[in-house]
Short mmCIF file of C-alpha atoms in Angstrom, two decimals:
data_model
loop_
_atom_site.label_atom_id
_atom_site.label_comp_id
_atom_site.label_asym_id
_atom_site.label_seq_id
_atom_site.Cartn_x
_atom_site.Cartn_y
_atom_site.Cartn_z
CA MET A 1 95.98 132.93 115.18
CA THR A 2 98.04 131.49 111.84
CA LEU A 3 101.20 129.64 113.19
CA LEU A 4 102.09 127.54 109.92
CA ASP A 5 101.36 128.69 106.26
CA VAL A 6 102.60 126.89 103.90
CA THR A 7 101.38 127.78 99.93
CA ASP A 8 102.39 126.48 96.88
CA LEU A 9 105.35 124.21 98.14
CA THR A 10 107.16 122.01 95.73
CA VAL A 11 110.28 120.02 96.64
CA THR A 12 112.27 118.43 93.65
CA TYR A 13 115.37 116.44 94.54
CA PRO A 14 118.56 116.20 92.67
CA GLY A 15 117.68 114.30 89.56
CA GLY A 16 114.46 115.54 88.82
CA ALA A 17 112.21 113.53 91.70
CA ALA A 18 109.19 115.84 92.70
CA ALA A 19 108.06 114.54 96.11
CA VAL A 20 106.24 117.68 97.22
CA ARG A 21 103.80 119.19 94.44
CA GLY A 22 101.84 122.41 95.05
CA VAL A 23 100.91 121.72 98.70
CA ASP A 24 99.08 124.30 100.46
CA LEU A 25 98.58 123.72 104.64
CA ARG A 26 97.30 125.71 107.24
CA LEU A 27 97.75 125.30 111.04
CA ASP A 28 96.82 127.87 113.56
CA ALA A 29 98.33 127.95 117.34
CA GLY A 30 96.61 124.95 119.51
CA GLN A 31 95.68 123.11 116.44
CA LYS A 32 96.77 119.23 115.42
CA LEU A 33 96.86 118.68 111.79
CA GLY A 34 97.09 115.15 110.59
CA VAL A 35 98.84 114.40 107.28
CA ALA A 36 98.39 110.45 105.94
CA GLY A 37 99.19 108.71 103.03
CA GLU A 38 101.74 105.61 102.06
CA SER A 39 105.14 105.50 102.15
CA GLY A 40 106.65 107.71 99.41
CA CYS A 41 103.78 110.03 99.40
CA GLY A 42 106.03 112.85 100.55
CA LYS A 43 104.81 113.38 103.92
CA SER A 44 108.62 112.91 105.50
CA THR A 45 109.86 115.39 102.88
CA LEU A 46 107.19 118.15 103.84
CA ALA A 47 108.31 117.90 107.61
CA LEU A 48 111.79 118.19 106.49
CA ALA A 49 111.13 121.36 104.27
CA LEU A 50 109.66 123.11 107.03
CA LEU A 51 112.68 123.90 108.85
CA ARG A 52 114.85 123.39 105.70
CA LEU A 53 116.72 119.98 106.58
CA LEU A 54 116.64 118.68 103.32
CA PRO A 55 119.92 117.61 101.35
CA ALA A 56 121.74 119.77 99.72
CA GLY A 57 120.70 120.37 95.67
CA THR A 58 117.19 120.13 96.61
CA LYS A 59 115.55 122.61 94.91
CA VAL A 60 112.61 123.68 97.01
CA THR A 61 109.80 126.36 95.60
CA GLY A 62 106.82 128.14 97.23
CA ARG A 63 106.21 129.56 100.61
CA ILE A 64 106.50 128.48 104.22
CA LEU A 65 105.35 131.32 106.61
CA LEU A 66 106.21 130.29 110.39
CA ASP A 67 104.57 133.25 112.41
CA GLY A 68 104.81 135.47 109.76
CA GLU A 69 108.43 135.25 108.98
CA ASP A 70 109.01 132.85 105.31
CA VAL A 71 111.41 129.77 106.39
CA LEU A 72 112.65 129.70 102.75
CA THR A 73 114.48 133.00 102.91
CA MET A 74 115.73 133.30 106.30
CA ARG A 75 119.54 133.74 106.71
CA TRP A 76 121.58 131.00 108.37
CA GLY A 77 121.88 132.89 111.60
CA ARG A 78 117.75 133.49 111.87
CA LEU A 79 116.64 129.49 110.94
CA ARG A 80 119.43 128.61 113.65
CA ALA A 81 117.69 130.30 116.17
CA VAL A 82 114.34 129.65 114.61
CA ARG A 83 115.06 125.55 114.47
CA TRP A 84 114.07 124.17 118.41
CA ALA A 85 113.20 127.45 119.61
CA GLY A 86 110.58 127.91 116.95
CA ALA A 87 109.82 124.59 115.68
CA SER A 88 110.97 121.09 116.57
CA ILE A 89 110.90 117.71 114.94
CA VAL A 90 110.30 114.62 116.71
CA PHE A 91 111.78 111.97 114.15
CA GLN A 92 110.09 108.23 113.66
CA GLY A 93 113.07 105.70 114.83
CA ALA A 94 113.60 107.25 118.54
CA MET A 95 116.59 104.38 118.39
CA HIS A 96 118.49 106.14 115.50
CA SER A 97 117.62 109.61 116.28
CA LEU A 98 119.51 109.24 119.92
CA ASN A 99 123.14 109.18 119.90
CA PRO A 100 123.91 105.46 121.57
CA VAL A 101 127.29 107.09 122.88
CA HIS A 102 125.95 110.08 125.03
CA ARG A 103 123.61 110.28 128.24
CA ILE A 104 120.15 111.20 127.20
CA GLY A 105 120.41 113.64 130.09
CA ASP A 106 123.07 115.46 127.89
CA GLN A 107 121.36 115.22 124.60
CA ILE A 108 118.41 117.08 126.18
CA ALA A 109 120.22 119.89 127.71
CA GLU A 110 122.15 120.17 124.22
CA PRO A 111 119.52 122.69 122.53
CA ILE A 112 119.24 124.23 125.88
CA LEU A 113 122.58 125.38 126.30
CA LEU A 114 122.70 126.67 122.72
CA HIS A 115 119.51 128.03 122.22
CA ARG A 116 118.10 129.75 125.65
CA GLY A 117 121.76 130.34 126.95
CA GLU A 118 121.32 128.43 130.01
CA THR A 119 123.98 127.44 132.83
CA ALA A 120 125.13 123.96 132.88
CA ALA A 121 123.04 123.54 136.60
CA GLY A 122 119.84 125.49 134.59
CA ALA A 123 120.26 123.10 131.80
CA ARG A 124 120.72 120.14 134.12
CA ARG A 125 117.55 121.20 135.97
CA ARG A 126 115.33 122.07 132.98
CA THR A 127 116.30 118.58 131.57
CA GLY A 128 114.94 116.98 134.51
CA GLU A 129 111.68 119.02 134.51
CA LEU A 130 111.16 117.53 130.95
CA LEU A 131 111.30 113.98 131.93
CA GLU A 132 109.33 114.47 134.53
CA HIS A 133 106.41 116.25 132.42
CA VAL A 134 106.93 112.91 129.82
CA GLY A 135 106.44 110.64 132.65
CA LEU A 136 110.05 109.90 133.19
CA PRO A 137 111.98 109.94 136.59
CA ALA A 138 114.36 113.19 136.39
CA ALA A 139 116.96 110.32 137.58
CA ARG A 140 116.47 108.64 134.14
CA ALA A 141 118.80 111.61 132.64
CA SER A 142 121.81 109.32 133.31
CA ALA A 143 120.75 106.59 131.15
CA TYR A 144 122.07 105.73 127.76
CA PRO A 145 119.73 105.17 124.90
CA HIS A 146 120.10 101.38 124.76
CA GLU A 147 118.72 101.25 128.57
CA LEU A 148 115.60 102.89 127.82
CA SER A 149 112.62 100.79 126.23
CA GLY A 150 111.11 101.65 123.07
CA GLY A 151 108.40 103.77 124.65
CA GLN A 152 110.70 105.48 127.23
CA ARG A 153 112.88 106.53 124.01
CA GLN A 154 110.16 108.21 122.44
CA ARG A 155 109.35 110.25 125.43
CA VAL A 156 113.18 111.60 125.44
CA MET A 157 112.29 112.75 121.93
CA ILE A 158 109.19 114.53 123.22
CA ALA A 159 110.88 116.01 125.58
CA MET A 160 113.95 117.21 123.51
CA ALA A 161 111.34 118.71 120.92
CA LEU A 162 109.81 120.63 123.46
CA ALA A 163 112.95 121.74 125.20
CA CYS A 164 113.14 125.40 123.97
CA ASP A 165 109.22 125.78 124.35
CA PRO A 166 108.90 125.84 120.12
CA ARG A 167 105.72 127.16 119.01
CA LEU A 168 105.26 124.34 116.59
CA ILE A 169 106.07 120.64 116.71
CA VAL A 170 106.24 118.40 113.78
CA ALA A 171 106.05 114.49 115.10
CA ASP A 172 106.99 112.17 112.12
CA GLU A 173 105.30 108.65 112.68
CA PRO A 174 106.62 109.27 116.56
CA THR A 175 105.04 105.82 117.32
CA THR A 176 106.33 103.72 114.66
CA ALA A 177 107.49 99.92 115.94
CA LEU A 178 105.82 100.81 119.47
CA ASP A 179 103.34 98.25 120.64
CA VAL A 180 99.43 99.44 120.87
CA MET A 181 99.44 100.25 124.67
CA ILE A 182 102.45 102.26 124.61
CA GLN A 183 101.50 103.90 121.02
CA ALA A 184 98.08 104.99 122.93
CA GLN A 185 100.12 106.59 125.75
CA ILE A 186 102.40 108.35 123.65
CA LEU A 187 99.69 110.02 121.68
CA ARG A 188 97.63 110.83 124.55
CA LEU A 189 100.94 112.24 125.96
CA ILE A 190 101.39 114.48 122.87
CA GLU A 191 97.63 115.65 123.15
CA GLN A 192 98.13 116.69 126.79
CA LEU A 193 101.11 118.64 126.01
CA VAL A 194 99.67 120.28 122.67
CA ALA A 195 96.54 121.37 125.09
CA GLU A 196 98.69 122.75 127.89
CA GLN A 197 101.45 124.71 125.73
CA ASP A 198 99.22 125.98 123.35
CA VAL A 199 101.54 125.05 120.71
CA GLY A 200 100.49 123.89 117.04
CA LEU A 201 101.30 120.02 116.24
CA MET A 202 101.65 118.66 112.88
CA MET A 203 101.56 114.95 113.15
CA ILE A 204 102.59 112.85 110.38
CA SER A 205 101.68 109.16 109.66
CA HIS A 206 100.06 106.58 107.48
CA ASP A 207 97.64 104.81 110.04
CA LEU A 208 94.29 107.58 109.32
CA SER A 209 92.50 105.85 112.29
CA VAL A 210 95.14 107.70 114.75
CA LEU A 211 95.08 110.94 112.93
CA ALA A 212 91.33 110.91 113.10
CA ASP A 213 91.50 110.21 116.83
CA LEU A 214 94.10 112.79 117.98
CA CYS A 215 93.94 115.21 115.19
CA ASP A 216 91.59 118.33 114.37
CA ARG A 217 91.97 118.41 110.85
CA LEU A 218 93.37 116.23 108.10
CA ALA A 219 95.44 116.33 105.11
CA VAL A 220 95.78 113.13 102.74
CA MET A 221 98.87 113.23 100.45
CA TYR A 222 99.35 110.87 97.39
CA ALA A 223 101.92 111.19 95.01
CA GLY A 224 103.67 114.71 96.40
CA ARG A 225 100.08 116.38 96.67
CA VAL A 226 97.08 116.98 99.43
CA VAL A 227 93.88 115.37 97.68
CA GLU A 228 91.84 115.79 100.45
CA GLU A 229 91.79 118.25 103.36
CA GLY A 230 89.09 118.43 106.18
CA PRO A 231 87.96 117.65 109.57
CA ALA A 232 90.00 114.68 110.79
CA ARG A 233 86.89 112.73 111.74
CA GLU A 234 85.04 113.60 108.64
CA VAL A 235 87.93 112.64 106.59
CA HIS A 236 88.13 109.16 107.84
CA GLU A 237 84.82 108.42 108.16
CA ASN A 238 83.48 110.36 105.04
CA ALA A 239 86.17 110.42 102.56
CA ARG A 240 85.38 111.86 99.16
CA HIS A 241 88.73 111.09 97.55
CA PRO A 242 89.17 107.31 96.22
CA TYR A 243 92.77 107.38 97.69
CA ALA A 244 91.30 108.59 101.20
CA ALA A 245 88.54 106.33 101.15
CA ALA A 246 90.81 102.90 100.46
CA LEU A 247 93.22 104.33 103.34
CA SER A 248 90.44 104.24 105.64
CA ALA A 249 88.94 100.99 104.34
CA ALA A 250 92.08 99.50 104.96
CA PHE A 251 91.94 99.12 108.85
CA PRO A 252 89.52 96.83 110.55
CA ARG A 253 86.71 98.78 112.58
CA ILE A 254 85.28 97.73 115.74
CA GLY A 255 82.24 96.63 115.53
CA ASP A 256 81.94 96.32 111.79
CA SER A 257 82.23 92.12 111.22
CA ALA A 258 82.57 92.96 107.40
CA SER A 259 86.02 95.19 108.05
CA ARG A 260 87.47 92.69 110.44
CA PHE A 261 87.32 89.70 108.53
CA ALA A 262 88.32 91.24 105.04
CA PRO A 263 90.01 94.61 105.36
CA ARG A 264 90.30 96.42 101.92
CA GLY A 265 93.25 96.92 100.59
CA LEU A 266 94.67 98.86 97.49
CA PRO A 267 96.50 96.98 94.86
CA GLY A 268 99.83 98.55 93.59
CA ASP A 269 102.18 101.21 94.85
CA PRO A 270 102.45 104.99 94.38
CA PRO A 271 104.18 105.94 91.85
CA ASP A 272 107.90 107.06 91.54
CA PRO A 273 108.42 110.74 92.19
CA ALA A 274 110.35 111.02 89.24
CA ALA A 275 107.79 109.53 86.93
CA VAL A 276 104.60 110.68 88.24
CA PRO A 277 101.28 109.93 85.86
CA SER A 278 99.89 112.55 84.10
CA GLY A 279 96.28 113.92 85.04
CA CYS A 280 95.44 112.77 88.24
CA ALA A 281 98.35 110.62 89.73
CA PHE A 282 95.97 108.23 91.43
CA HIS A 283 94.45 106.97 88.09
CA PRO A 284 96.54 104.11 87.67
CA ARG A 285 94.98 102.54 90.55
CA CYS A 286 91.58 104.36 91.25
CA PRO A 287 88.46 101.84 90.80
CA VAL A 288 86.32 104.87 89.93
CA SER A 289 88.59 106.78 87.30
CA VAL A 290 86.63 108.22 84.24
CA ASP A 291 87.80 109.09 80.75
CA GLY A 292 89.83 112.39 81.19
CA CYS A 293 91.52 111.70 84.72
CA ASP A 294 94.68 110.54 83.23
CA THR A 295 94.82 114.07 81.51
CA VAL A 296 93.20 116.57 83.33
CA ALA A 297 94.57 117.34 87.24
CA ILE A 298 91.62 118.14 89.34
CA GLY A 299 92.76 121.03 92.11
CA LEU A 300 91.10 120.73 95.75
CA ARG A 301 87.20 121.28 95.50
CA GLU A 302 84.85 122.07 98.24
CA ALA A 303 82.97 118.29 99.37
CA ALA A 304 81.50 120.06 102.13
CA PRO A 305 81.87 123.12 104.33
CA GLY A 306 85.58 123.08 105.39
CA HIS A 307 86.14 119.43 103.85
CA ARG A 308 87.98 119.81 100.40
CA ALA A 309 89.06 116.79 98.11
CA ALA A 310 90.70 116.59 94.64
CA CYS A 311 88.40 114.26 92.58
CA VAL A 312 86.29 114.49 89.58
CA HIS A 313 83.25 112.78 91.33
CA VAL A 314 82.82 116.17 93.84
CA PRO A 315 81.07 118.68 91.96
CA GLU A 316 82.67 122.20 91.19
CA GLU A 317 79.99 123.85 92.39
CA PRO A 318 77.31 123.12 94.69
CA GLY A 319 74.43 121.33 92.66
CA ALA A 320 76.74 120.39 89.81
CA ALA A 321 75.93 116.95 88.16
CA THR A 322 79.07 114.34 88.95
CA PRO A 323 80.14 112.26 86.40
CA ALA A 324 77.77 109.04 85.37
CA SER A 325 78.51 105.86 87.20
CA GLY A 326 78.47 104.44 83.47
CA ASP A 327 81.30 106.54 82.50
CA THR A 328 83.55 104.64 85.06
CA LYS A 329 86.38 102.14 83.69
CA ASP A 330 85.06 99.86 86.47
CA ALA A 331 81.90 99.42 88.11
CA ARG A 332 82.98 98.78 91.50
CA SER A 333 82.49 101.25 94.37
CA THR A 334 84.66 103.61 95.88
CA PRO A 335 87.00 101.78 98.07
#
């Protein structure tokens, strides 16, 4: 069953910066979708748009169907009910998301009291259950955020996201600034909770390897667009868009001495959302661009069953010829 269906979503901030441009995404219940890209590619803007959490004056067009209802046309009362109960967000940086002057138990209980109509005693009981569910003792409900470690605070954020049994969880860089051991624990916890509760998960990260390990499908964003989408491991190991390939190659791989000693990066930065290059936005940084990449924007093309990429080097139809290697600006191979 389709839980989230995003169609032609465009988000333009006041001043004209288009941070998300024509994004199409689909997520089924019980499925884990990863969204990857460098900082500035539109990932967090996409997450905020799903529940209309963007600043006043931001223009949002397209369609966001959550369990068949369009979030963008919901009345305020209905939207307020959908937040937490229908969908919730785990924000990056738990220390900045938690209120430092309130006990964590009170912060977890707040949405339970507001959205589930529980009594104070019922909310306390539910809070203890949630803390234990994410691997913390119920007694930690009396602690303040500064009394917890980074990993414990992130567990609190996950407990808050689960407080009202949402159908969709959006996790925006939930393991940022955590050491690798705690990161692994948090990722396994998220995976376990998704499986147990049959919720949909949208996981946002710049780390393609983490998403490939955790998620079923992966969408790679660049300059506000999805440039590649498909099975997570397939996209990570056999990326067809040069940008997705560069992201994958930027991380050393165990057992691959060449990547360990010389991991490949990508020069330059994503473009300013207010001044996106014409044609394929990646062409100024692309080592395999050809004539026309600076003028023609290629849509997503079928690279393999269920795997699409927005690149001229992906044939439009099975059997179609790709541009000759001599037509490229640079003879280097795809990163």
